[in-house]
Rosetta silent file (secondary structure, phi, psi, omega in degrees, C-alpha in Angstrom):
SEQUENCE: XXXXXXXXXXXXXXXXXXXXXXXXXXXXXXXXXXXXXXXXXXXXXXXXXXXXXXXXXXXXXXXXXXXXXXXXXXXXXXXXXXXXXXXXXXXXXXXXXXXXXXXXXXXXXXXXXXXXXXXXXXXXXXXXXXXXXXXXXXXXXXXXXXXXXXX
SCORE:     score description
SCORE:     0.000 S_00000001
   1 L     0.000  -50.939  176.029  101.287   84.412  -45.676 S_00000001
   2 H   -54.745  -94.895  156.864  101.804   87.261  -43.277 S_00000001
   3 H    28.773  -71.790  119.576   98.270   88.587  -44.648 S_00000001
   4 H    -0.717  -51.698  171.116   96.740   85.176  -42.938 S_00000001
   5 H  -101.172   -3.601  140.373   98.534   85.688  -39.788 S_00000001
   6 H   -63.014  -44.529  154.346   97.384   88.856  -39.399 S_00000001
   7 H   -74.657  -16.582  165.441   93.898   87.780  -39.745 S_00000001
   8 H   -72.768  -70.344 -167.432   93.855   85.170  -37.843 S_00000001
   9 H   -52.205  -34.675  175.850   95.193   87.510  -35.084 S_00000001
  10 H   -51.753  -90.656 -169.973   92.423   90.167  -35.668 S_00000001
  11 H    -0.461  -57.066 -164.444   89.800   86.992  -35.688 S_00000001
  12 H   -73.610  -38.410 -128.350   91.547   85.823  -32.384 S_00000001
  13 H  -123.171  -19.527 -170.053   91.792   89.532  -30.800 S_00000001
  14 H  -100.781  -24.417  163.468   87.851   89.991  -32.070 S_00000001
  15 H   -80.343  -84.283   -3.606   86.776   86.654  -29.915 S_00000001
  16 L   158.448   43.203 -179.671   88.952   87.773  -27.027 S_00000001
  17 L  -166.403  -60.850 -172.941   86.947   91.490  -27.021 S_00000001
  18 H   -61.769  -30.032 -174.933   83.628   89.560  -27.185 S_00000001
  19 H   -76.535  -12.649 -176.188   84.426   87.316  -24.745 S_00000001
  20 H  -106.526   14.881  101.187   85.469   90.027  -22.249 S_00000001
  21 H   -22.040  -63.738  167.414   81.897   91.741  -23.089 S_00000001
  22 H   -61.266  -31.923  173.641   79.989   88.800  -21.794 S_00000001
  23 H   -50.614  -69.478 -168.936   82.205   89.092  -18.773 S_00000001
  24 H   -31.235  -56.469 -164.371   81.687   92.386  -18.593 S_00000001
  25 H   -63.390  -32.816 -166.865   77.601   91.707  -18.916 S_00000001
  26 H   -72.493  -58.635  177.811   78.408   88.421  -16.412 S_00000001
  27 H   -36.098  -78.236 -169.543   80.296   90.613  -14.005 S_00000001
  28 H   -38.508  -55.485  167.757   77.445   93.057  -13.450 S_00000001
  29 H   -16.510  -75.433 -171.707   75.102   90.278  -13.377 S_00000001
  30 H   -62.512  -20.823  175.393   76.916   88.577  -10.555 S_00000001
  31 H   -82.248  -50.057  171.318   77.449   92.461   -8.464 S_00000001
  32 H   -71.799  -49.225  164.474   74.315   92.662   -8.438 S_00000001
  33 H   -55.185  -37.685 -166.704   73.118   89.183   -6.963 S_00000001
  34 H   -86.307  -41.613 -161.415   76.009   89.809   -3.928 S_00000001
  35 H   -52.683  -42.362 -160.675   75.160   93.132   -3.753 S_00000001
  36 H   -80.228  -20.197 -161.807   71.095   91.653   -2.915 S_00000001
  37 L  -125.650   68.351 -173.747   72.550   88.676   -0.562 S_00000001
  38 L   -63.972  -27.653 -173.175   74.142   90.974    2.236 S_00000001
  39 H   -39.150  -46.893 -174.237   72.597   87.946    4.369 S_00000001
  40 H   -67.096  -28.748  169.390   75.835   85.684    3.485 S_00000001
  41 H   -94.500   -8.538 -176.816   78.111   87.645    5.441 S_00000001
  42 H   -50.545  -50.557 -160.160   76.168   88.310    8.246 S_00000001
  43 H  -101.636   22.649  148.054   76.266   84.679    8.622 S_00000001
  44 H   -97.952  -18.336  151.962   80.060   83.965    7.840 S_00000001
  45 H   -22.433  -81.185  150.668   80.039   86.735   10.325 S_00000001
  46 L   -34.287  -27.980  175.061   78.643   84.478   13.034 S_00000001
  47 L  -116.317   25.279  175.205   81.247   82.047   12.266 S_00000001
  48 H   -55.286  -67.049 -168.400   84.135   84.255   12.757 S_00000001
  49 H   -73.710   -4.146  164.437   85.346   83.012   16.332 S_00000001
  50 H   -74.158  -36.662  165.359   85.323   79.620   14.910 S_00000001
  51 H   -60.048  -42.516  179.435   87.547   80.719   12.043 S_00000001
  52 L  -100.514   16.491  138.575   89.810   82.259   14.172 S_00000001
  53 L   -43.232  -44.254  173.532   90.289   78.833   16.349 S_00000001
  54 L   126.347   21.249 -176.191   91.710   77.887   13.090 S_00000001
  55 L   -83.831  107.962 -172.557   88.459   75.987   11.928 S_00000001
  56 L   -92.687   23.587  165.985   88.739   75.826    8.255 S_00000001
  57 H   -19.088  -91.077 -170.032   85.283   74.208    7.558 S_00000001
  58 H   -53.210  -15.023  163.026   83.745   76.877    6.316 S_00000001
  59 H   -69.944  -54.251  175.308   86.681   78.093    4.146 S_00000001
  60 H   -78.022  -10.433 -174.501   86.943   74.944    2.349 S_00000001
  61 H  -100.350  -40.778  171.534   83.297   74.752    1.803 S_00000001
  62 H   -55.791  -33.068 -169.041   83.131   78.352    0.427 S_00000001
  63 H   -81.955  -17.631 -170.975   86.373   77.921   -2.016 S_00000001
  64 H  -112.977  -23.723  154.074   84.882   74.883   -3.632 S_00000001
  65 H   -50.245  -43.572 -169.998   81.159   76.675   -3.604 S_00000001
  66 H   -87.520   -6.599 -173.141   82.280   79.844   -5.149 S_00000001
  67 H   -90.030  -33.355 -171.603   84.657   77.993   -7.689 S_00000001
  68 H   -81.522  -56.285 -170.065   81.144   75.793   -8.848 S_00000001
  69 L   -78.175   -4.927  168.835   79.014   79.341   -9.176 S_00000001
  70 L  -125.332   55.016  147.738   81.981   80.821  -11.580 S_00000001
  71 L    34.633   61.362  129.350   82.473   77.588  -13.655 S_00000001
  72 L   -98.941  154.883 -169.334   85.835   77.054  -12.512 S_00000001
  73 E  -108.277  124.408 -175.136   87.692   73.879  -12.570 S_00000001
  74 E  -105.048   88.542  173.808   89.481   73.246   -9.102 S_00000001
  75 L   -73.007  -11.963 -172.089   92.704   71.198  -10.413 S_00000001
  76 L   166.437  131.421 -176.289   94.329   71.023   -7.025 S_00000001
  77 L  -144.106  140.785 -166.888   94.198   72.602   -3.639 S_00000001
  78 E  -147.718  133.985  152.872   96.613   71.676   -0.633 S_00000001
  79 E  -135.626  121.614 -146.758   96.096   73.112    2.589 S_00000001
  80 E  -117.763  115.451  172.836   99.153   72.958    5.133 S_00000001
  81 L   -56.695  156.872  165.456   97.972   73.760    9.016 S_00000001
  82 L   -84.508  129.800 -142.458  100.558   75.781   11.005 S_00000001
  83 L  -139.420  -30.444 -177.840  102.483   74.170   13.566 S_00000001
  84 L  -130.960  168.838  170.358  103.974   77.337   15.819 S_00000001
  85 L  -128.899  150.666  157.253  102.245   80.787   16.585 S_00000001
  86 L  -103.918 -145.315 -165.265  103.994   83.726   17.720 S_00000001
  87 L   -65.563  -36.816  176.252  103.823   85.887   20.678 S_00000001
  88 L   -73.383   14.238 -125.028  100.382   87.444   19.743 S_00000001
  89 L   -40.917   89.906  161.201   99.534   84.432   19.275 S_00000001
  90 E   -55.523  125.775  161.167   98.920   84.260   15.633 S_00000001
  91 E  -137.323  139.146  164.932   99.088   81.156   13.444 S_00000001
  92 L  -107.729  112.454  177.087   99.239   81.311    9.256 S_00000001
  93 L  -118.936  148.295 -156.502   98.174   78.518    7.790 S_00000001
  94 E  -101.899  145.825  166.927   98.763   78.337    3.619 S_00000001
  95 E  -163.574  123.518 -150.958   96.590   77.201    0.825 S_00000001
  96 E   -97.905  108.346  165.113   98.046   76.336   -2.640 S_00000001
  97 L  -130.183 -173.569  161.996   95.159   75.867   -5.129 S_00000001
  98 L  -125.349  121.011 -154.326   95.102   75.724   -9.062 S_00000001
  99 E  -132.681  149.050  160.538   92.108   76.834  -10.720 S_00000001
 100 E  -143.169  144.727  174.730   91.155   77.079  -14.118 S_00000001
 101 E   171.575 -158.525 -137.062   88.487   79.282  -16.105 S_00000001
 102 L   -90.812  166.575 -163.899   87.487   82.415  -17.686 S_00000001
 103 H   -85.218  -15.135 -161.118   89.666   85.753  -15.789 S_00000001
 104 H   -65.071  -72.427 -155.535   85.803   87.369  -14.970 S_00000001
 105 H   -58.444  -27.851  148.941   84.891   84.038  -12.708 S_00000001
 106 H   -19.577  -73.958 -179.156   88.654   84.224  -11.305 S_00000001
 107 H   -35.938  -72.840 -179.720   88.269   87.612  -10.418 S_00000001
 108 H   -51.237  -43.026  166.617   85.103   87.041   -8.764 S_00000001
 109 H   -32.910  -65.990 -160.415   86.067   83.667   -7.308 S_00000001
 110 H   -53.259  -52.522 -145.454   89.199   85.402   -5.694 S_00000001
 111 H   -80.055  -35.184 -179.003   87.298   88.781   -4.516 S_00000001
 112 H   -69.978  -42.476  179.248   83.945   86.489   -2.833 S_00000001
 113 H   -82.375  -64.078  150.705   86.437   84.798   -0.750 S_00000001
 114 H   -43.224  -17.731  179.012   88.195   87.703    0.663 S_00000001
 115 H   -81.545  -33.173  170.861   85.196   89.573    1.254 S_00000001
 116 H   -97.594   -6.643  157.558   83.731   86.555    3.336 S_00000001
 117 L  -133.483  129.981  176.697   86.464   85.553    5.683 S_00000001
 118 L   -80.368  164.561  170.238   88.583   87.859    7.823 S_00000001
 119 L    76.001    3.314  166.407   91.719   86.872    8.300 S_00000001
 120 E   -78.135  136.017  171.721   92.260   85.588    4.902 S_00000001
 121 E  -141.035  116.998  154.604   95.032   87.291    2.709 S_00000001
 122 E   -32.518  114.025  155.464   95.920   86.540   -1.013 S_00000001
 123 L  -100.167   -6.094 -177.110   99.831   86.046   -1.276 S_00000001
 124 L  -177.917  133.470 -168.184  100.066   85.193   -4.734 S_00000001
 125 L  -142.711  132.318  175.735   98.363   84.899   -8.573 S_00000001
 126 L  -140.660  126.419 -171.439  100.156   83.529  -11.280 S_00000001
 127 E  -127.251   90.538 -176.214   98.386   83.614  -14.140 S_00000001
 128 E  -100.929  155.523  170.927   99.086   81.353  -17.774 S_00000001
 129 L  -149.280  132.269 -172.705   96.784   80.889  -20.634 S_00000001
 130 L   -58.377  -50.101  166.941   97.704   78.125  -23.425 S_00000001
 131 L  -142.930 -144.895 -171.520   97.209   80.587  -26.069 S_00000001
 132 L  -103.664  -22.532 -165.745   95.822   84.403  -26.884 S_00000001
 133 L   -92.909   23.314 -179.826   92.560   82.804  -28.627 S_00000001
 134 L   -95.863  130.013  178.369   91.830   80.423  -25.275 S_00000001
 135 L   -94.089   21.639 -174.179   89.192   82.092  -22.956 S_00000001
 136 L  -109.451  169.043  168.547   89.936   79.800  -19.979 S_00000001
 137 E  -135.310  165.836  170.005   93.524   80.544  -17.872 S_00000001
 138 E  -134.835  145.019 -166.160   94.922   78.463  -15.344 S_00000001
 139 E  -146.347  138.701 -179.973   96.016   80.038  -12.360 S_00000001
 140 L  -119.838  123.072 -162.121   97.736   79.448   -9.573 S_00000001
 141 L  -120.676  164.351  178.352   96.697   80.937   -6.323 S_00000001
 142 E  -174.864  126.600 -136.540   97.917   81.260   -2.539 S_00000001
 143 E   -87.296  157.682  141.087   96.164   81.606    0.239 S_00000001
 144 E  -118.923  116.180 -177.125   97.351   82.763    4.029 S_00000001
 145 E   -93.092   56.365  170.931   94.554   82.088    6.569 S_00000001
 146 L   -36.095  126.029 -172.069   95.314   83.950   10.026 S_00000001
 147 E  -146.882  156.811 -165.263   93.813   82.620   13.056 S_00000001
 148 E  -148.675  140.986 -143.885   94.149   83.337   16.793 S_00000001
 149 L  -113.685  155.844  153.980   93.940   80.936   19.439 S_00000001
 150 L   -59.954  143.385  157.580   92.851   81.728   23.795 S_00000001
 151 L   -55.268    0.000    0.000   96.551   82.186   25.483 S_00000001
């Protein structure tokens, strides 16, 4: 009986190796395409002083674009506006999503989105997976968007 649940755990530990191979091979893959389409930040560039008005267009349209190119599943995303600034005047506005897929398209998901909006910060990754031989995780991430206003 042990004998059995040892091999099953190999079995399980030998998908779970392959699957973070294809990642690996997926990864590069995907490094290389951003690497060739320097274009896309120029022109989230360009739309910088609208992002820091506090216009989250272009935020919300990248997080549900880059979650669709890395086969993630977008279970829930809330985004809560800011109501005071302080003296520099600064506003953080928060965004709660829940994502689920493989950790490579995570990774990338998360890392594509900081790289294309300033003022963006990660505050948190929580990360569960239903078991050791499931390659998808569900994760729950959250966002802080800084934006700055004219006095």
């Amino acid at each position: 009986m042990m004998a059995a649940g040892a091999l099953y755990g190999y079995s399980a530990l030998a998908s779970l190796h392959l699957q973070n191979q294809q990642d690996a091979v997926e990864l590069n893959r995907q490094r290389a395409r951003l690497a060739s389409s320097a274009g896309l930040a120029q022109q989230h560039a360009a739309q910088l002083p609208s992002q820091l008005s506090g216009d989250m267009s272009p935020l919300l349209r990248d997080f549900h674009e880059f979650a669709l190119q890395q086969d993630l599943t977008v279970a829930e995303a809330r985004y809560t506006p800011s109501e005071s600034r302080n003296d520099a005047g600064l506003a953080r506005s928060r965004i709660d999503a829940k994502v689920r897929g493989s950790y490579a398209g995570v990774k990338r998901f998360t890392a594509s989105l900081l790289a294309v909006h300033d003022g963006l910060a990660l505050d948190s990754l929580s990360i569960r997976r239903g078991s050791a031989a499931d390659p998808k995780l569900d994760v729950q991430l959250i966002f802080s968007l800084y934006s700055r206003t004219a006095p």
